[in-house]
Amino acid sequence: MYSASKVAAFPQSVEEGAAFAGRRLPLPELVLAGKTGIFASLAWAGFGFACLRWEDLGDWSRTHELAISAFVIAGGILAATLSGSRLGRFGTGLRMRAPWLIVLGLFLTLWEVATAKFAWLPLPFFPPPQAIVEVYTDDLPKLLDSAFASVKLQLGGYAIGAAVGFLTGVAIGWSRSVGYWVHPVLRFIGPLPATAWLPFAFFTFPSSWSASTFLIALATAFPVTVLTWSGVASVSNAYYDVARTLGARPSFLVLKVAIPAALPHVFVGLFMGLGSSFAVLVVAEMIGVKAGLGWYLQWAQGWAAYANMYAALIVMSLLCSGAITLLFWTRDRLLVWQKGVVKW
C-alpha cells in the first residue's frame, strides 16, 4: 500500500524524472521534453527570416536590426530549452511562457508579412514592426518626456482620489450621520463619468494641469469610496464586541479593527480606480494638457504618424500593467496575514 508522501514524490514529467534520479537527460529526450520551447524558437526564427526574405515596400531603416534581434531571441530560447532545469527559476518561467512566445513569434511574422512585405493591410494606417522600432530609436526623447509627464499627472490625481475615497468610505461605513449626508451626494455624482465634468473642471481650475488632476482624482475616488464603505460596513459585530470587552476605544475600533478587516475591499476599489483614472488621463491630456502620452497620441494622429501612435499605446499599456503589478505587490505585502483567504 502506497503512502501519500510516496505518491507525491513520483515525478510528473521527463525532466522531473531525470532530476529525481539525479542524472541529466540525454539530448533527444531533452528536446522532446522542451518541444514547446523548440517551437517558440522556430517561431521567432521564422519572424527573422520573414524580415530578410522579401524586400520592404517602404523605406524603413530598422529591418535588418529587427531580423538580427529575432534570431538572437530564437537562439536564446533554444539555448534555454536545451539547458533544461539547470537554469532554475528562469528556465521554469521560460517554459511556462513558451506557448505565449510561440503565439507572439507567429503574430509578429504575420504582421511583418501583411504590412511591410505584401501590404495586405493598408499603409500608413497599419505600420510594420520595424516602423514601431524606429519610433523607439529615433523619437525616444520626446516619447520618454511624454511618459514622464503622464506618470506625474497620474500619480498626483490617483493619490489624491485614493486618499479622499478611502477617508470618505471609512467615514460613511462607520458613522450613520456622515452616511446620511454624504450618501445622497455620492449617489448623484458617482455614476456620472468623470469626463462629463470636463467643461466644469477647465472653467473652474486655474490651469489645465490642475483640472486634469481633479478629473483623475474624481474617477479614482468613487470606486475607492464605495468599496471601502462596503468593507467597513460588512465587518462582523463580533469583532467589535470582543474589542470593547477588552476595553478598546472607538479610535482603536476604527484603526485596528474596521480598517484592517476592510482592506481587501479597499484594494478592489483601488484596482477599479486605477483603470478609470488611466482612461480619464488620456482624455484629459488630449484636450487640455500640453504634455503627456495623450497629447503625444493627438499629435501623432494630427500628422498621420500612426507608428508613433501605436508606439505610445504600447508604452501606455506597459505603464498601466506596471502600475497593476505594483498594486498587487503592495496588496500581497499588506495582506500577508490573509494569505490563502484573498483569491483575486
CSV table of C-alpha atoms in Angstrom, one decimal:
chain,number,residue,atom,x,y,z
A,1,MET,CA,0.0,0.0,0.0
A,2,TYR,CA,1.4,3.4,-1.0
A,3,SER,CA,1.5,6.3,1.3
A,4,ALA,CA,0.6,9.9,0.3
A,5,SER,CA,4.2,11.0,0.6
A,6,LYS,CA,5.4,8.3,-1.8
A,7,VAL,CA,2.7,9.2,-4.3
A,8,ALA,CA,3.6,12.9,-4.1
A,9,ALA,CA,7.2,12.1,-4.7
A,10,PHE,CA,6.6,10.4,-8.1
A,11,PRO,CA,8.0,12.6,-11.0
A,12,GLN,CA,5.3,14.1,-13.2
A,13,SER,CA,7.4,14.7,-16.3
A,14,VAL,CA,10.5,13.5,-18.1
A,15,GLU,CA,12.6,16.4,-16.7
A,16,GLU,CA,11.3,15.8,-13.2
A,17,GLY,CA,12.2,12.2,-13.5
A,18,ALA,CA,15.7,13.0,-14.5
A,19,ALA,CA,16.1,15.4,-11.6
A,20,PHE,CA,14.5,12.8,-9.3
A,21,ALA,CA,17.1,10.2,-10.4
A,22,GLY,CA,19.9,12.7,-10.1
A,23,ARG,CA,21.0,12.5,-13.7
A,24,ARG,CA,20.9,14.6,-16.9
A,25,LEU,CA,18.6,14.0,-19.7
A,26,PRO,CA,20.2,12.9,-23.0
A,27,LEU,CA,19.8,15.4,-25.8
A,28,PRO,CA,17.0,13.6,-27.7
A,29,GLU,CA,14.9,13.2,-24.6
A,30,LEU,CA,15.7,16.8,-23.6
A,31,VAL,CA,14.4,18.0,-26.9
A,32,LEU,CA,11.2,16.1,-26.6
A,33,ALA,CA,10.7,17.4,-23.0
A,34,GLY,CA,11.1,21.0,-24.2
A,35,LYS,CA,9.3,20.7,-27.5
A,36,THR,CA,7.2,23.8,-26.8
A,37,GLY,CA,10.4,25.8,-26.4
A,38,ILE,CA,11.7,24.4,-29.7
A,39,PHE,CA,8.5,25.6,-31.4
A,40,ALA,CA,8.9,29.0,-29.8
A,41,SER,CA,12.4,29.3,-31.1
A,42,LEU,CA,11.3,28.3,-34.6
A,43,ALA,CA,8.5,30.9,-34.5
A,44,TRP,CA,11.0,33.7,-33.7
A,45,ALA,CA,13.5,32.4,-36.3
A,46,GLY,CA,10.6,32.5,-38.8
A,47,PHE,CA,10.0,36.1,-37.9
A,48,GLY,CA,13.6,36.9,-38.6
A,49,PHE,CA,13.5,35.0,-41.9
A,50,ALA,CA,10.4,36.9,-43.0
A,51,CYS,CA,12.1,40.2,-42.3
A,52,LEU,CA,15.0,39.3,-44.7
A,53,ARG,CA,13.3,37.1,-47.3
A,54,TRP,CA,11.4,39.8,-49.1
A,55,GLU,CA,12.1,43.4,-49.8
A,56,ASP,CA,10.3,46.1,-47.8
A,57,LEU,CA,7.6,48.1,-49.7
A,58,GLY,CA,8.6,51.2,-47.8
A,59,ASP,CA,11.7,53.0,-46.6
A,60,TRP,CA,12.3,51.5,-43.1
A,61,SER,CA,15.8,51.5,-41.8
A,62,ARG,CA,15.5,49.0,-38.9
A,63,THR,CA,14.5,45.8,-40.8
A,64,HIS,CA,18.0,44.3,-40.6
A,65,GLU,CA,18.4,45.1,-36.9
A,66,LEU,CA,15.0,43.7,-36.2
A,67,ALA,CA,15.8,40.4,-38.0
A,68,ILE,CA,19.0,40.0,-36.0
A,69,SER,CA,17.2,40.6,-32.8
A,70,ALA,CA,14.6,37.9,-33.7
A,71,PHE,CA,17.4,35.4,-34.5
A,72,VAL,CA,19.1,36.3,-31.1
A,73,ILE,CA,15.8,35.7,-29.3
A,74,ALA,CA,15.3,32.5,-31.1
A,75,GLY,CA,18.8,31.3,-30.2
A,76,GLY,CA,18.3,32.3,-26.6
A,77,ILE,CA,15.0,30.4,-26.3
A,78,LEU,CA,16.7,27.3,-27.9
A,79,ALA,CA,19.7,27.5,-25.6
A,80,ALA,CA,17.5,27.9,-22.5
A,81,THR,CA,15.3,25.0,-23.6
A,82,LEU,CA,18.3,22.7,-24.1
A,83,SER,CA,19.7,23.7,-20.7
A,84,GLY,CA,16.7,22.1,-19.0
A,85,SER,CA,16.4,22.5,-15.3
A,86,ARG,CA,19.9,23.9,-14.9
A,87,LEU,CA,18.6,27.5,-15.3
A,88,GLY,CA,16.5,27.2,-12.2
A,89,ARG,CA,13.6,29.7,-11.8
A,90,PHE,CA,14.5,31.4,-15.1
A,91,GLY,CA,14.2,28.2,-17.0
A,92,THR,CA,10.9,27.3,-15.3
A,93,GLY,CA,9.5,30.7,-16.1
A,94,LEU,CA,10.6,30.4,-19.7
A,95,ARG,CA,8.9,27.0,-20.1
A,96,MET,CA,5.7,28.4,-18.6
A,97,ARG,CA,5.7,31.3,-21.1
A,98,ALA,CA,6.8,29.2,-24.1
A,99,PRO,CA,3.2,29.0,-25.6
A,100,TRP,CA,2.9,32.8,-25.4
A,101,LEU,CA,6.3,33.1,-27.1
A,102,ILE,CA,5.1,30.9,-29.9
A,103,VAL,CA,2.0,33.0,-30.4
A,104,LEU,CA,4.0,36.2,-30.3
A,105,GLY,CA,6.5,35.0,-32.8
A,106,LEU,CA,3.8,33.9,-35.2
A,107,PHE,CA,1.9,37.1,-34.7
A,108,LEU,CA,5.0,39.2,-35.5
A,109,THR,CA,5.7,37.1,-38.6
A,110,LEU,CA,2.1,37.6,-39.9
A,111,TRP,CA,2.3,41.3,-39.0
A,112,GLU,CA,5.5,41.7,-40.9
A,113,VAL,CA,4.3,39.9,-44.0
A,114,ALA,CA,0.9,41.6,-44.1
A,115,THR,CA,2.3,45.1,-43.8
A,116,ALA,CA,6.0,45.6,-44.9
A,117,LYS,CA,6.2,42.8,-47.5
A,118,PHE,CA,2.8,42.5,-49.3
A,119,ALA,CA,0.7,45.4,-47.9
A,120,TRP,CA,-2.3,43.2,-47.2
A,121,LEU,CA,-3.1,45.8,-44.6
A,122,PRO,CA,-3.2,49.4,-45.9
A,123,LEU,CA,-0.3,51.7,-45.1
A,124,PRO,CA,0.2,54.0,-43.3
A,125,PHE,CA,-2.7,53.0,-41.0
A,126,PHE,CA,-1.0,49.7,-40.2
A,127,PRO,CA,2.7,50.3,-39.9
A,128,PRO,CA,5.1,47.2,-39.8
A,129,PRO,CA,7.1,46.2,-36.7
A,130,GLN,CA,10.2,48.0,-37.8
A,131,ALA,CA,8.3,51.3,-38.0
A,132,ILE,CA,7.5,50.9,-34.3
A,133,VAL,CA,11.1,50.2,-33.6
A,134,GLU,CA,12.1,53.3,-35.5
A,135,VAL,CA,9.9,55.4,-33.2
A,136,TYR,CA,11.6,54.0,-30.1
A,137,THR,CA,15.1,54.6,-31.5
A,138,ASP,CA,14.6,58.0,-33.3
A,139,ASP,CA,11.9,59.7,-31.3
A,140,LEU,CA,12.7,58.2,-27.9
A,141,PRO,CA,13.4,61.5,-26.0
A,142,LYS,CA,10.0,63.0,-26.9
A,143,LEU,CA,8.3,59.7,-26.0
A,144,LEU,CA,10.0,59.5,-22.6
A,145,ASP,CA,9.2,63.1,-21.8
A,146,SER,CA,5.6,62.4,-22.6
A,147,ALA,CA,5.6,59.2,-20.5
A,148,PHE,CA,7.2,61.1,-17.6
A,149,ALA,CA,4.6,63.8,-17.7
A,150,SER,CA,1.8,61.3,-17.8
A,151,VAL,CA,3.2,59.4,-14.8
A,152,LYS,CA,3.4,62.7,-12.8
A,153,LEU,CA,-0.1,63.6,-13.6
A,154,GLN,CA,-1.4,60.1,-13.0
A,155,LEU,CA,0.3,59.7,-9.7
A,156,GLY,CA,-0.9,63.0,-8.3
A,157,GLY,CA,-4.5,62.6,-9.3
A,158,TYR,CA,-4.6,58.9,-8.3
A,159,ALA,CA,-3.1,59.6,-4.9
A,160,ILE,CA,-5.5,62.4,-4.1
A,161,GLY,CA,-8.5,60.4,-5.3
A,162,ALA,CA,-7.5,57.3,-3.4
A,163,ALA,CA,-6.9,59.2,-0.2
A,164,VAL,CA,-10.2,61.1,-0.4
A,165,GLY,CA,-12.1,58.0,-1.4
A,166,PHE,CA,-10.6,55.9,1.5
A,167,LEU,CA,-11.3,58.5,4.2
A,168,THR,CA,-14.8,59.1,2.8
A,169,GLY,CA,-15.6,55.4,2.7
A,170,VAL,CA,-14.4,54.8,6.2
A,171,ALA,CA,-16.5,57.8,7.5
A,172,ILE,CA,-19.6,56.6,5.7
A,173,GLY,CA,-19.2,53.0,6.8
A,174,TRP,CA,-18.5,53.9,10.4
A,175,SER,CA,-20.8,56.8,11.1
A,176,ARG,CA,-24.5,56.8,10.2
A,177,SER,CA,-24.7,60.6,10.4
A,178,VAL,CA,-21.9,61.0,7.9
A,179,GLY,CA,-23.6,58.5,5.7
A,180,TYR,CA,-26.9,60.3,5.9
A,181,TRP,CA,-25.4,63.5,4.4
A,182,VAL,CA,-22.7,62.0,2.1
A,183,HIS,CA,-24.6,59.0,0.6
A,184,PRO,CA,-27.1,61.0,-1.5
A,185,VAL,CA,-24.3,63.2,-2.9
A,186,LEU,CA,-22.3,60.1,-3.7
A,187,ARG,CA,-25.3,58.6,-5.5
A,188,PHE,CA,-25.7,61.7,-7.5
A,189,ILE,CA,-22.1,62.4,-8.5
A,190,GLY,CA,-20.6,58.9,-8.6
A,191,PRO,CA,-22.5,57.4,-11.6
A,192,LEU,CA,-21.5,60.3,-13.8
A,193,PRO,CA,-18.4,59.6,-15.9
A,194,ALA,CA,-15.5,61.9,-14.9
A,195,THR,CA,-15.1,63.1,-18.5
A,196,ALA,CA,-18.6,64.7,-18.2
A,197,TRP,CA,-17.1,67.2,-15.8
A,198,LEU,CA,-14.5,68.4,-18.4
A,199,PRO,CA,-16.2,71.8,-19.0
A,200,PHE,CA,-16.7,72.4,-15.3
A,201,ALA,CA,-13.1,71.4,-14.5
A,202,PHE,CA,-11.4,73.5,-17.1
A,203,PHE,CA,-13.5,76.6,-16.3
A,204,THR,CA,-13.1,76.3,-12.5
A,205,PHE,CA,-9.5,75.4,-12.1
A,206,PRO,CA,-6.7,77.9,-12.9
A,207,SER,CA,-4.7,75.5,-15.2
A,208,SER,CA,-5.3,72.5,-17.4
A,209,TRP,CA,-2.9,70.6,-15.2
A,210,SER,CA,-4.9,71.1,-12.0
A,211,ALA,CA,-8.2,70.5,-13.9
A,212,SER,CA,-6.8,67.2,-15.2
A,213,THR,CA,-5.6,66.2,-11.7
A,214,PHE,CA,-9.2,66.9,-10.4
A,215,LEU,CA,-10.7,64.7,-13.1
A,216,ILE,CA,-8.3,61.8,-12.4
A,217,ALA,CA,-8.9,62.1,-8.7
A,218,LEU,CA,-12.7,62.1,-9.3
A,219,ALA,CA,-12.5,58.9,-11.4
A,220,THR,CA,-10.5,57.2,-8.7
A,221,ALA,CA,-12.4,58.4,-5.6
A,222,PHE,CA,-15.8,56.9,-6.4
A,223,PRO,CA,-14.9,53.2,-6.6
A,224,VAL,CA,-12.5,53.5,-3.7
A,225,THR,CA,-15.2,55.2,-1.6
A,226,VAL,CA,-17.9,52.6,-2.4
A,227,LEU,CA,-15.7,49.6,-1.8
A,228,THR,CA,-14.2,51.0,1.4
A,229,TRP,CA,-17.6,51.8,2.7
A,230,SER,CA,-18.8,48.3,1.8
A,231,GLY,CA,-15.7,46.8,3.6
A,232,VAL,CA,-16.2,48.8,6.8
A,233,ALA,CA,-19.9,48.2,6.9
A,234,SER,CA,-19.5,44.4,6.4
A,235,VAL,CA,-17.2,43.9,9.4
A,236,SER,CA,-18.7,41.4,11.8
A,237,ASN,CA,-20.1,42.9,15.0
A,238,ALA,CA,-18.4,40.1,16.9
A,239,TYR,CA,-15.0,41.7,16.3
A,240,TYR,CA,-16.2,45.0,17.8
A,241,ASP,CA,-17.8,43.2,20.8
A,242,VAL,CA,-14.6,41.4,21.6
A,243,ALA,CA,-12.5,44.6,21.3
A,244,ARG,CA,-15.0,46.5,23.5
A,245,THR,CA,-14.8,43.7,26.1
A,246,LEU,CA,-11.1,44.2,26.2
A,247,GLY,CA,-11.6,48.0,26.8
A,248,ALA,CA,-11.0,49.3,23.2
A,249,ARG,CA,-11.8,52.9,22.4
A,250,PRO,CA,-13.7,54.0,19.3
A,251,SER,CA,-10.4,55.1,17.7
A,252,PHE,CA,-9.0,51.6,18.2
A,253,LEU,CA,-12.1,50.0,16.7
A,254,VAL,CA,-11.7,52.1,13.6
A,255,LEU,CA,-7.9,51.9,13.1
A,256,LYS,CA,-7.2,48.4,14.4
A,257,VAL,CA,-10.5,46.5,13.6
A,258,ALA,CA,-12.6,48.2,10.9
A,259,ILE,CA,-9.8,49.3,8.5
A,260,PRO,CA,-7.7,46.1,8.6
A,261,ALA,CA,-10.8,44.0,8.0
A,262,ALA,CA,-11.9,46.2,5.1
A,263,LEU,CA,-8.5,46.3,3.3
A,264,PRO,CA,-9.4,43.5,0.8
A,265,HIS,CA,-12.4,45.6,-0.3
A,266,VAL,CA,-10.2,48.7,-0.4
A,267,PHE,CA,-7.8,47.1,-2.8
A,268,VAL,CA,-10.6,46.1,-5.1
A,269,GLY,CA,-11.6,49.8,-5.2
A,270,LEU,CA,-8.0,50.8,-5.8
A,271,PHE,CA,-7.8,48.4,-8.8
A,272,MET,CA,-11.0,49.7,-10.2
A,273,GLY,CA,-10.0,53.3,-9.7
A,274,LEU,CA,-6.7,52.7,-11.4
A,275,GLY,CA,-8.4,51.6,-14.6
A,276,SER,CA,-10.8,54.5,-14.6
A,277,SER,CA,-8.0,57.0,-13.9
A,278,PHE,CA,-6.0,55.9,-16.9
A,279,ALA,CA,-9.0,56.3,-19.2
A,280,VAL,CA,-9.5,59.9,-17.9
A,281,LEU,CA,-5.8,60.6,-18.1
A,282,VAL,CA,-5.8,60.1,-21.9
A,283,VAL,CA,-8.9,62.2,-22.5
A,284,ALA,CA,-7.6,65.0,-20.2
A,285,GLU,CA,-4.2,65.1,-21.9
A,286,MET,CA,-5.8,65.1,-25.4
A,287,ILE,CA,-8.0,68.1,-24.5
A,288,GLY,CA,-6.1,70.5,-22.3
A,289,VAL,CA,-2.6,69.3,-21.1
A,290,LYS,CA,0.4,70.3,-23.3
A,291,ALA,CA,2.4,67.2,-22.4
A,292,GLY,CA,1.9,63.5,-21.8
A,293,LEU,CA,1.1,60.4,-23.8
A,294,GLY,CA,-2.5,61.6,-24.5
A,295,TRP,CA,-1.0,64.8,-26.0
A,296,TYR,CA,1.5,62.6,-27.9
A,297,LEU,CA,-1.3,60.5,-29.3
A,298,GLN,CA,-3.2,63.6,-30.6
A,299,TRP,CA,0.0,65.0,-32.1
A,300,ALA,CA,0.7,61.7,-33.9
A,301,GLN,CA,-2.9,61.5,-35.3
A,302,GLY,CA,-2.7,65.1,-36.5
A,303,TRP,CA,0.5,64.3,-38.5
A,304,ALA,CA,-0.8,60.8,-39.6
A,305,ALA,CA,2.2,59.3,-37.8
A,306,TYR,CA,0.5,56.1,-37.0
A,307,ALA,CA,3.7,54.3,-36.0
A,308,ASN,CA,4.2,56.9,-33.3
A,309,MET,CA,0.6,56.5,-32.2
A,310,TYR,CA,1.0,52.7,-31.8
A,311,ALA,CA,4.3,53.1,-30.0
A,312,ALA,CA,2.7,55.5,-27.5
A,313,LEU,CA,-0.2,53.0,-27.0
A,314,ILE,CA,2.3,50.2,-26.2
A,315,VAL,CA,4.1,52.5,-23.7
A,316,MET,CA,0.8,53.3,-22.1
A,317,SER,CA,-0.2,49.7,-21.8
A,318,LEU,CA,3.2,48.9,-20.2
A,319,LEU,CA,2.8,51.7,-17.7
A,320,CYS,CA,-0.7,50.5,-16.7
A,321,SER,CA,0.4,46.9,-16.4
A,322,GLY,CA,3.4,48.0,-14.3
A,323,ALA,CA,1.1,50.0,-12.0
A,324,ILE,CA,-1.2,47.0,-11.6
A,325,THR,CA,1.7,44.8,-10.8
A,326,LEU,CA,3.0,47.3,-8.2
A,327,LEU,CA,-0.5,47.4,-6.6
A,328,PHE,CA,-0.6,43.6,-6.5
A,329,TRP,CA,2.8,43.6,-4.8
A,330,THR,CA,1.6,46.2,-2.2
A,331,ARG,CA,-1.6,44.2,-1.6
A,332,ASP,CA,0.4,41.0,-1.0
A,333,ARG,CA,2.6,42.7,1.5
A,334,LEU,CA,-0.1,44.4,3.4
A,335,LEU,CA,-2.5,41.4,3.4
A,336,VAL,CA,0.1,38.8,4.2
A,337,TRP,CA,-1.9,37.9,7.3
A,338,GLN,CA,-4.8,36.9,5.0
A,339,LYS,CA,-2.6,34.6,2.8
A,340,GLY,CA,-4.8,31.9,1.4
A,341,VAL,CA,-8.0,33.8,2.0
A,342,VAL,CA,-7.8,36.5,-0.7
A,343,LYS,CA,-8.1,34.7,-4.0
A,344,TRP,CA,-8.0,37.5,-6.6
